[in-house]
CSV table of C-alpha atoms in Angstrom, one decimal:
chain,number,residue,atom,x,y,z
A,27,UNK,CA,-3.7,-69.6,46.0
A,28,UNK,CA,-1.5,-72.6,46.6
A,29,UNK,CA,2.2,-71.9,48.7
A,30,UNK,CA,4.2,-72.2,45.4
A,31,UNK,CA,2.2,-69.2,43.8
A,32,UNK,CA,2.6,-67.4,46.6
A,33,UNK,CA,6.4,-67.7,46.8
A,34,UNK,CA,6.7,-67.4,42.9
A,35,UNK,CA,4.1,-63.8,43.5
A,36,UNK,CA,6.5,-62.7,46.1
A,37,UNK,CA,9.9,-63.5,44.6
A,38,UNK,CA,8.9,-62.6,40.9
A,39,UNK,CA,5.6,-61.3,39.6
A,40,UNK,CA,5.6,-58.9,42.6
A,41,UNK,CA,8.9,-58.9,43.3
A,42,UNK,CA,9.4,-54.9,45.6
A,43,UNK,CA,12.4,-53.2,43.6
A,44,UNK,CA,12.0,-54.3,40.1
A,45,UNK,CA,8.3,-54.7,39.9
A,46,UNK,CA,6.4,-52.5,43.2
A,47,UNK,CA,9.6,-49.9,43.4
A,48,UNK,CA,9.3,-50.3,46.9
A,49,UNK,CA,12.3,-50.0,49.6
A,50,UNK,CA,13.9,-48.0,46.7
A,51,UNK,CA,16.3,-45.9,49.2
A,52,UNK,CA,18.2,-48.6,51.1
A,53,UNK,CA,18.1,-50.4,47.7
A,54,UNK,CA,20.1,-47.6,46.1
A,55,UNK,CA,22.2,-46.8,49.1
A,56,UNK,CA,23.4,-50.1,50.2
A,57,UNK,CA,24.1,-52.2,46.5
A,58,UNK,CA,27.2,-50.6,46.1
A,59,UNK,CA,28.9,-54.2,46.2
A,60,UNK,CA,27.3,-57.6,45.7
A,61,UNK,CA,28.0,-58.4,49.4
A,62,UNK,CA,26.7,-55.2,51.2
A,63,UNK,CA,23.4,-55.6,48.8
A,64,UNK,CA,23.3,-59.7,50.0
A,65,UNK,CA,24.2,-58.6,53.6
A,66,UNK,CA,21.4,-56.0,53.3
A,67,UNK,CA,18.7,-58.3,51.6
A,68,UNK,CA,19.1,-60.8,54.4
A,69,UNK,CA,18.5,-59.0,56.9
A,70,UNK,CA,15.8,-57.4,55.5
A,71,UNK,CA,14.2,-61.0,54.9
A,72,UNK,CA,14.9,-62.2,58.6
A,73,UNK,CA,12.9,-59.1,59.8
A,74,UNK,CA,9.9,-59.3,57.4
A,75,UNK,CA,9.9,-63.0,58.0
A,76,UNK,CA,9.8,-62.6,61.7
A,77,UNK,CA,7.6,-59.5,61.6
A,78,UNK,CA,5.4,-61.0,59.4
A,79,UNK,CA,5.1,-64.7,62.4
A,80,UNK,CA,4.7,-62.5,65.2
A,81,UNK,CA,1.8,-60.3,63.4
A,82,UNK,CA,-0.3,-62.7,61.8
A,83,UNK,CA,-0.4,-64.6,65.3
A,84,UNK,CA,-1.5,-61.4,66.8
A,85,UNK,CA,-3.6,-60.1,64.4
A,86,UNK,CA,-7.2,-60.6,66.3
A,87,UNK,CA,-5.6,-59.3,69.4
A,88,UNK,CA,-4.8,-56.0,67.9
A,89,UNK,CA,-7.4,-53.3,68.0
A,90,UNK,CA,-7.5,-51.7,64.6
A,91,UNK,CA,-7.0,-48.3,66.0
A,92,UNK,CA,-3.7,-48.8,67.2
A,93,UNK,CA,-2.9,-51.4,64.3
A,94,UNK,CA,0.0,-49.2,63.2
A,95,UNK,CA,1.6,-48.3,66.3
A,96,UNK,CA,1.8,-51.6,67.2
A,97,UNK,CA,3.5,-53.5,64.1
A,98,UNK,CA,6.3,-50.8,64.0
A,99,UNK,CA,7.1,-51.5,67.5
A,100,UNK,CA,7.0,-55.1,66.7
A,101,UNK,CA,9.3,-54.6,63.5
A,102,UNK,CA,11.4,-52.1,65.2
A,103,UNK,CA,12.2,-54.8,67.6
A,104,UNK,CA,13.3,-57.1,65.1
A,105,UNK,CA,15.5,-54.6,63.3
A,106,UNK,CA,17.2,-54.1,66.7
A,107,UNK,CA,17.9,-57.8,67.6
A,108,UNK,CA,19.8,-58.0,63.7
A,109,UNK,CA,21.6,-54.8,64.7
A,110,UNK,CA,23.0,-55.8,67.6
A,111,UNK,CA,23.9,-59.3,66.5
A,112,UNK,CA,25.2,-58.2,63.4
A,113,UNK,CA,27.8,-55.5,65.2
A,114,UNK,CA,28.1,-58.4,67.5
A,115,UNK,CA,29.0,-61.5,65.1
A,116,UNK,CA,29.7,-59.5,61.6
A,117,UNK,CA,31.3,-56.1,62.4
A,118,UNK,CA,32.7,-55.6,59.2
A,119,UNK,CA,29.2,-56.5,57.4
A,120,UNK,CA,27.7,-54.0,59.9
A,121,UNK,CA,30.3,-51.3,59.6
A,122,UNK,CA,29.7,-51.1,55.9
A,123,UNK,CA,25.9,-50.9,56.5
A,124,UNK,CA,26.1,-48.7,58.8
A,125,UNK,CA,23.0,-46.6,59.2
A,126,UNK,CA,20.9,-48.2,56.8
A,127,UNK,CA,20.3,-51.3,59.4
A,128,UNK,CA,18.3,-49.5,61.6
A,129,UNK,CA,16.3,-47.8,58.6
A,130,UNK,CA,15.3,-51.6,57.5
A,131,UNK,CA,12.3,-50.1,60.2
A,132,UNK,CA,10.9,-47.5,58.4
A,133,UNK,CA,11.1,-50.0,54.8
A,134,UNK,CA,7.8,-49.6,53.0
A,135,UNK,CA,8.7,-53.3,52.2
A,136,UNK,CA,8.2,-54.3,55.7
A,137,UNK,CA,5.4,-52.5,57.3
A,138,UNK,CA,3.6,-53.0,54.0
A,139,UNK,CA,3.7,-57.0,53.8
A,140,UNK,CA,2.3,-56.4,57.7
A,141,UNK,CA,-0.3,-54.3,56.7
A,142,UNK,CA,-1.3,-55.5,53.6
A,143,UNK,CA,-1.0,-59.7,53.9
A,144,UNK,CA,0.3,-61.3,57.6
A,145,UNK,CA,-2.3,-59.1,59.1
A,146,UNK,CA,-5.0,-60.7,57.4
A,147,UNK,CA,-4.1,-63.8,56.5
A,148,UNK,CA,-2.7,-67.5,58.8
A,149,UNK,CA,0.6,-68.0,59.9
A,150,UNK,CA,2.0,-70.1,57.2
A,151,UNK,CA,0.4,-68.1,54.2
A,152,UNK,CA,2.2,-64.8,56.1
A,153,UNK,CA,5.8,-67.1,56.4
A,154,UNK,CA,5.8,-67.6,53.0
A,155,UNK,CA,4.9,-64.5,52.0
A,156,UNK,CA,7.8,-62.7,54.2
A,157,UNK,CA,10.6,-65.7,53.0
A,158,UNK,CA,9.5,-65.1,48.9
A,159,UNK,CA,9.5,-61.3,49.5
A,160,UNK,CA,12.6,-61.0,51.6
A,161,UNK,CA,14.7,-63.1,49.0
A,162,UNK,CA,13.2,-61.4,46.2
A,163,UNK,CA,14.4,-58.1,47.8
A,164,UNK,CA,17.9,-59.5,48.6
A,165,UNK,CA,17.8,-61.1,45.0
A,166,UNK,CA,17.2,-57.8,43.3
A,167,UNK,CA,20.2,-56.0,45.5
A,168,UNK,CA,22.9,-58.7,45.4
A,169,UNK,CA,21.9,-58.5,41.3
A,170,UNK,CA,22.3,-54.5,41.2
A,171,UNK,CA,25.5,-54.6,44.0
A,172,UNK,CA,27.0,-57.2,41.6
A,173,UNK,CA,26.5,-55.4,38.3
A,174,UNK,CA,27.9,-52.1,40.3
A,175,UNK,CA,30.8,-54.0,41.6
A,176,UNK,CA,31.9,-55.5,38.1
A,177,UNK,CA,31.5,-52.2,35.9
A,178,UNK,CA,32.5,-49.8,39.1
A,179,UNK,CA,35.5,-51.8,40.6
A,180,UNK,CA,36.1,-54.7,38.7
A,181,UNK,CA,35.6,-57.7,41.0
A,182,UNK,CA,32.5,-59.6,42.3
A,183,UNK,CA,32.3,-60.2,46.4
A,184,UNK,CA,36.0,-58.8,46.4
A,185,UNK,CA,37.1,-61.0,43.7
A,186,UNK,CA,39.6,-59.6,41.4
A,187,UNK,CA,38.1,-60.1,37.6
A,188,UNK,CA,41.0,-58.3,36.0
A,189,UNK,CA,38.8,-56.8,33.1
A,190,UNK,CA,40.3,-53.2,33.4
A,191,UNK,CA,43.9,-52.0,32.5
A,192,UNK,CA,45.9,-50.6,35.2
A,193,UNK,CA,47.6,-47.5,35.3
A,194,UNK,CA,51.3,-46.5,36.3
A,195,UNK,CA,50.8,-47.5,39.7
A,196,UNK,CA,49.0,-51.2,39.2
A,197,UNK,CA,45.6,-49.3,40.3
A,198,UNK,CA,42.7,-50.7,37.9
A,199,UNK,CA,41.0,-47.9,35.6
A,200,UNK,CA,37.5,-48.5,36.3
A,201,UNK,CA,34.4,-46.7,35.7
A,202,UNK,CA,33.5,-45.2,39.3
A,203,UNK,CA,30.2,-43.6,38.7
A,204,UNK,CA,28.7,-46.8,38.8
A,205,UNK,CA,29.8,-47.2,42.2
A,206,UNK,CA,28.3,-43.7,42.9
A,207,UNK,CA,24.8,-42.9,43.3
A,208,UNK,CA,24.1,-41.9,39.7
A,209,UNK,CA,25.1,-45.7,38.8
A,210,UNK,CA,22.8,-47.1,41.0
A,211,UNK,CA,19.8,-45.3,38.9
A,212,UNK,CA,21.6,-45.9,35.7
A,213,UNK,CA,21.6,-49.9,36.4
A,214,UNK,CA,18.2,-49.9,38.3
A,215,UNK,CA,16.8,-48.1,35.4
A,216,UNK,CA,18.2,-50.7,32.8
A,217,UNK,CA,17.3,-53.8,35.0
A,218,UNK,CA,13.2,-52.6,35.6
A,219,UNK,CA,13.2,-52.2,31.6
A,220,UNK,CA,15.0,-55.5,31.3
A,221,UNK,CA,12.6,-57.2,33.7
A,222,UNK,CA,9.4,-55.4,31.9
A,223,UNK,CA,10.5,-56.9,28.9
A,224,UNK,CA,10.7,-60.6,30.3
A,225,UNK,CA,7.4,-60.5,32.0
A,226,UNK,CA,6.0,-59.0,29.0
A,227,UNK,CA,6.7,-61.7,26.6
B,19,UNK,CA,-11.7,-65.6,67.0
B,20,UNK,CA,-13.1,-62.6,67.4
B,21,UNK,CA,-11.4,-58.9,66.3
B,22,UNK,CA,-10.8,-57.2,69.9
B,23,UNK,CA,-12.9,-54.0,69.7
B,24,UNK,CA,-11.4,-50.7,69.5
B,25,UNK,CA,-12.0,-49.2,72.8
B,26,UNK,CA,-10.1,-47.1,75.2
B,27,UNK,CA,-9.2,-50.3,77.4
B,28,UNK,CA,-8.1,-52.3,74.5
B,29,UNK,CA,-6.0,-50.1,73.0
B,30,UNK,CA,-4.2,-49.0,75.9
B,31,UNK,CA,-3.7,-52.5,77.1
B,32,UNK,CA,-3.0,-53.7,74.2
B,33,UNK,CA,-0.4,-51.4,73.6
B,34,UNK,CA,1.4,-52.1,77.1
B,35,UNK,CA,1.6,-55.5,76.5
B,36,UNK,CA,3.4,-55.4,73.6
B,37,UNK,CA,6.1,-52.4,74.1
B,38,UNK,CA,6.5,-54.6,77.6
B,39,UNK,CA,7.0,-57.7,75.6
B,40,UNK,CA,9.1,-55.8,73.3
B,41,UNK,CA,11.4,-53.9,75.8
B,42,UNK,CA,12.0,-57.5,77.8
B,43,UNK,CA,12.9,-59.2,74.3
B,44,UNK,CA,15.2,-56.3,73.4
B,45,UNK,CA,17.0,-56.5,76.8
B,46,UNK,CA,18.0,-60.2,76.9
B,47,UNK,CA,19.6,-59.8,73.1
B,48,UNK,CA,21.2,-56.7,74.2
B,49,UNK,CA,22.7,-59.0,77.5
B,50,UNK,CA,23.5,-61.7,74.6
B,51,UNK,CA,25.3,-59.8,72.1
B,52,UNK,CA,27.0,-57.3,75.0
B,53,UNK,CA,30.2,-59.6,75.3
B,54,UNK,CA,30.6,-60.4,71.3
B,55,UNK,CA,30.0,-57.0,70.4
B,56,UNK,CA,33.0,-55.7,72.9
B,57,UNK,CA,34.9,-58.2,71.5
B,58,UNK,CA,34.2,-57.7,68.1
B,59,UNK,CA,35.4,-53.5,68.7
B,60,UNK,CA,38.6,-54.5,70.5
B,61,UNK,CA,39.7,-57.2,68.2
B,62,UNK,CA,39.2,-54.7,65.6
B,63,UNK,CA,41.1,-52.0,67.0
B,64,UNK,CA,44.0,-54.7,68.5
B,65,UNK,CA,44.2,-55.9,64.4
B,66,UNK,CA,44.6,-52.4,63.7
B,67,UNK,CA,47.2,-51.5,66.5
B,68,UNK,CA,49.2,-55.1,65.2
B,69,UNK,CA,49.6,-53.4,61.9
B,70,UNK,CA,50.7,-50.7,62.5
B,71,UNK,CA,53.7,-51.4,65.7
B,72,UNK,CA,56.8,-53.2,65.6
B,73,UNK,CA,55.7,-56.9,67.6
B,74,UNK,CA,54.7,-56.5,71.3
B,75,UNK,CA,53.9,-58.7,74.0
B,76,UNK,CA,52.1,-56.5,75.9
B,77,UNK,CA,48.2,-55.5,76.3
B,78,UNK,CA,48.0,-51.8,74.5
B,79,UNK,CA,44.6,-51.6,75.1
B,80,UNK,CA,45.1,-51.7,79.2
B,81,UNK,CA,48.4,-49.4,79.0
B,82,UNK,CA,46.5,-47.1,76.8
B,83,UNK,CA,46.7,-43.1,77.8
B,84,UNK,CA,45.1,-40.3,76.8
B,85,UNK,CA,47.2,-37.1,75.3
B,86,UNK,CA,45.3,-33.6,75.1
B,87,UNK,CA,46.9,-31.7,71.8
B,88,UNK,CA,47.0,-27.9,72.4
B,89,UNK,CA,43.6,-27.1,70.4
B,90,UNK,CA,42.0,-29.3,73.3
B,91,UNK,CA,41.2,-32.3,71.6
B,92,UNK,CA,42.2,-35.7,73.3
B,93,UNK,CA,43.6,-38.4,70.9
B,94,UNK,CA,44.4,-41.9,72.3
B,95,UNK,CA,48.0,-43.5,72.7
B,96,UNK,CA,49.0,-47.3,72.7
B,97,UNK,CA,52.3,-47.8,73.8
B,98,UNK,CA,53.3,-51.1,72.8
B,99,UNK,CA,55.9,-53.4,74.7
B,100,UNK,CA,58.1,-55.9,74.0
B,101,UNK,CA,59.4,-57.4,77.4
B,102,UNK,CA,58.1,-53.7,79.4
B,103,UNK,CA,60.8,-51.7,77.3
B,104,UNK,CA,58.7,-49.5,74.7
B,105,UNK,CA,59.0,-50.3,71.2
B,106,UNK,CA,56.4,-48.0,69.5
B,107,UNK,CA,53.6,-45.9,70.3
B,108,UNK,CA,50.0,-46.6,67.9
B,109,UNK,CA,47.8,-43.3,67.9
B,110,UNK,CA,44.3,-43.6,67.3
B,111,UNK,CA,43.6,-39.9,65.6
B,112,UNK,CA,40.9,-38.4,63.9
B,113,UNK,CA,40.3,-35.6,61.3
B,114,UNK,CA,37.3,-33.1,61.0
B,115,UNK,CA,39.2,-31.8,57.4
B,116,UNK,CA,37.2,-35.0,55.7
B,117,UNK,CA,35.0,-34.6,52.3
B,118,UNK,CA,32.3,-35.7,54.6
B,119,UNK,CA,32.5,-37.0,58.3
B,120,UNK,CA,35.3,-37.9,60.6
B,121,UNK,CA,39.0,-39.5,58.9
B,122,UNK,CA,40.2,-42.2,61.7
B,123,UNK,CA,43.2,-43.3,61.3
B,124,UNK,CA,45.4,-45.6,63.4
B,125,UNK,CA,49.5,-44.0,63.1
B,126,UNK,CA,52.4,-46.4,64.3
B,127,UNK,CA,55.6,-44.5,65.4
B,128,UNK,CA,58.6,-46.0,66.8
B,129,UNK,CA,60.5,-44.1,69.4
B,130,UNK,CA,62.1,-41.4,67.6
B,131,UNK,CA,58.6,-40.5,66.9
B,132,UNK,CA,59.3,-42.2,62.8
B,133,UNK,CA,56.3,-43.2,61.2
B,134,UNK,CA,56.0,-46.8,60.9
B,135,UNK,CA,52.8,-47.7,59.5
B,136,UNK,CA,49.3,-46.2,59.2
B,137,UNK,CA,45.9,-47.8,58.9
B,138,UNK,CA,42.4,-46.4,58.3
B,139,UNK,CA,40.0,-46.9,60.9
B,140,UNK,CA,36.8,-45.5,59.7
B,141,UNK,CA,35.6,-42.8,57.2
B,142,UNK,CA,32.9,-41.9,55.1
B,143,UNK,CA,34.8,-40.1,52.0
B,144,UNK,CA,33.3,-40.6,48.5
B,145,UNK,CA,34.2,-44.4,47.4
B,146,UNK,CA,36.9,-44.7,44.8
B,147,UNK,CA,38.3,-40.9,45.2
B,148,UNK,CA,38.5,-40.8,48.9
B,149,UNK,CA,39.0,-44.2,49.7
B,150,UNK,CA,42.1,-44.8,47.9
B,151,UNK,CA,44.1,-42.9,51.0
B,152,UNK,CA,44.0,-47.1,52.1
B,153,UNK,CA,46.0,-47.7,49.2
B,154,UNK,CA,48.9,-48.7,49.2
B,155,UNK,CA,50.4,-46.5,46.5
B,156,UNK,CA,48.9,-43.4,48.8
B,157,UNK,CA,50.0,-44.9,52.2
B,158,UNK,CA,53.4,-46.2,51.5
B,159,UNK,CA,55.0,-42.4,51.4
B,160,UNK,CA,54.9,-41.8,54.6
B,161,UNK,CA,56.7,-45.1,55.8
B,162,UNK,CA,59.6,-44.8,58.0
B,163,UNK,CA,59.3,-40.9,58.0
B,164,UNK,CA,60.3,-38.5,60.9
B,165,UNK,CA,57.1,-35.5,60.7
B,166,UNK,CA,59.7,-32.9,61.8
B,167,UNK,CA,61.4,-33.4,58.8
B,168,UNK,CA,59.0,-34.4,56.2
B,169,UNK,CA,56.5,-31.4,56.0
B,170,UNK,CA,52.9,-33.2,56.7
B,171,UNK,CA,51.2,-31.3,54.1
B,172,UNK,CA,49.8,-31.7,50.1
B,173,UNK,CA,52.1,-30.1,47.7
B,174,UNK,CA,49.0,-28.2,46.5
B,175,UNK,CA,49.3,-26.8,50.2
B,176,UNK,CA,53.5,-26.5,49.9
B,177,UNK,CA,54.0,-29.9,51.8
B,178,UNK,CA,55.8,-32.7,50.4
B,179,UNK,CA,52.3,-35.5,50.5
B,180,UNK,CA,51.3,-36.2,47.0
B,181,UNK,CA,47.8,-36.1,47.6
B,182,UNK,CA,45.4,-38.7,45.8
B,183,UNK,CA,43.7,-37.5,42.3
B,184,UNK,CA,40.6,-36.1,42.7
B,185,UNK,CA,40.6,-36.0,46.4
B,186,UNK,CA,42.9,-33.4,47.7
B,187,UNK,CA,40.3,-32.4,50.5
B,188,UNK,CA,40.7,-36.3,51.8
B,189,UNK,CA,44.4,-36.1,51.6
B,190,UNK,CA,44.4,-33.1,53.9
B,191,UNK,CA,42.3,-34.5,55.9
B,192,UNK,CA,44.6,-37.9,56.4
B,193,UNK,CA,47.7,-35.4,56.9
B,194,UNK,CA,46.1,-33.1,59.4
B,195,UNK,CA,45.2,-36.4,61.6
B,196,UNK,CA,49.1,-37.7,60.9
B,197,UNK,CA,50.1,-34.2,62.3
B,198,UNK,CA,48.2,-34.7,65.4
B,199,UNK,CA,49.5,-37.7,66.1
B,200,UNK,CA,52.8,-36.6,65.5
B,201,UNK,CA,51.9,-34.3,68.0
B,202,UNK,CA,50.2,-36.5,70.8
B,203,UNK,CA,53.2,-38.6,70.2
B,204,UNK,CA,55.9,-35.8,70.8
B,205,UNK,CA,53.8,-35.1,74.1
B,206,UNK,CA,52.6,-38.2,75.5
B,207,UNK,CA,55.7,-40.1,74.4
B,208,UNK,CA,57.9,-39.3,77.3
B,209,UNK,CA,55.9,-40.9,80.1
């Protein structure tokens, strides 16, 4: 497998929300605008990146009985370091992810790439692996938070699009349950079909 | 090279090694991002304080006192300062009435205890029904009122607030942590 099938498996054909339905929860949660979902994505790619280094050069040094144990430790402190730069460098980014930094830990997405690939395979092989899956995660969220943001709110990264009349007061009449969590199903469930459909052809 | 075997040894040094490693890591970004991430909290809250006082040339945050309200809670008071006569007071208040989670709010009064300005802080009420008490159109009746004279409560609750649409619970919530203020205000004011 040469590196650009292995980016294009990880950032397409396998891409984890529209084609594993992995890491579904924080993908729901946190694409309520196309910033918090590129936010998210990010720093879900700089951990499974990292992660994904650290294990596959420490793969023959870990006994396989304590396998488990060991990469959450080692992906929990990743997830740590971005929280605490994050509330350090972009408060506001980290105020409006709140809790759902931390939980990047206990992503399938994460401990599954470790498990699955950088544990048994070199160190540039895992890199790529964690860079094609990361973006193809934060791809698939800034997609759903920007579709959200234009039907639920009218803008796009907190640009005003103006498709919506106003009311009385100058406040835009948008449809809101697409900011909500039904929405996030609604468009998740219209972009897997739409995705099925592509690869299908 | 070779898979280290799975024995009692290995696993238990193995295991040392890398929370040890870990933990060390974990401290020197914590050392890193301590002084950012302060600064980050009290630019924040210094932005919010701006907004919401006349100009000052004080620093609120080292004049800051604390005011405990009869129910016992303690709300915070900035006193801002223009030349070390008082111009305003910003209250940092809080509301347990929220749809879900605390309401923080930052309430400016001048010093007959008029409202200047208000600005949210942090909440987590439901997006677009909730989080429209940061509009403007919400936010702009209680400008420049005196809370023993304007009645801090919805109409739905015989106040004179017109609460936001769909979110009367949120609109309590933002007057009951005005009130407070009001009160910490009326208390703390004096000193």
């Amino acid at each position: 497998m040469t590196l650009k099938d292995n980016f294009i498996k990880g950032f397409f054909k396998e891409n984890a929300v529209f084609v594993l339905l992995l890491g579904l929860c924080p993908t729901l949660a946190t694409s309520s605008s196309a910033i918090n979902g590129l936010g998210m994505g990010l720093a879900t790619t700089f951990v499974l990146v990292m992660s994904n280094i650290v294990i596959s050069l420490v793969k023959n040094q870990i006994p396989d009985k304590v396998r488990i144990p060991s990469f959450i430790v080692i992906i929990a402190s990743f997830v740590t370091v971005v929280d605490l730069v994050m509330s350090g460098f972009l408060p506001d980014l980290h105020s409006s992810l709140g809790l759902f930094i931390p939980l990047i830990v206990v992503n399938c997405i994460v401990l599954g790439r470790a498990e699955a690939f950088a544990s048994k395979n070199n160190i540039l092989d895992s890199l790529i692996d964690g860079v094609s899956m990361g973006l193809g995660f934060a791809m698939a969220l800034t997609i759903l938070g920007s579709i959200r943001e234009i039907l639920g709110a009218g803008t796009i990264f907190g640009i005003d699009l103006s498709i919506y009349p106003t009311d009385e007061k100058g406040a835009p009449v948008t449809m809101l349950m697409f900011i909500l969590a039904p929405g996030a199903f609604i468009v998740l469930g219209y972009l897997i079909a739409l995705i099925n459909k592509i690869r299908n052809v | 090279m070779a898979k280290r075997e799975s024995t009692f040894k290995n696993m238990v040094l193995v295991l040392f090694i890398i929370t040890l490693i870990t933990s060390v890591t974990l401290g020197y970004v914590y050392e890193v991002t301590k002084g950012p991430i302060e600064k980050a909290k009290l630019t924040k809250k210094l932005t919010a304080i701006k907004k919401v006082v006349p100009e000052f040339n004080n620093d609120p945050d080292a004049d800051q006192f604390n005011v405990q309200l009869e129910n016992g809670e303690t709300l915070e008071v900035y006193p801002a300062k223009m030349n070390d006569s008082i111009v305003g007071y910003a209250v940092k208040t809080f509301s347990t009435k929220g749809f879900s989670g605390l309401v923080w709010l930052m309430v400016g009064f001048d010093t007959q205890a008029n409202i200047i300005d208000i600005s949210v802080l942090e909440h987590k009420e439901t997006p677009g029904l909730g989080t429209k008490m940061d509009d403007e159109s919400f936010k702009a009746q209680f400008r420049k009122q005196n809370p023993s004279t304007f009645n801090l409560k919805v109409v739905k609750d015989g106040g004179q607030v017109d609460a936001i649409t769909a979110a009367t619970i949120s609109s309590r919530a933002f007057c009951d942590a005005v009130e407070k203020a009001y009160q910490a205000v009326k208390k703390g004011g004096k000193q």
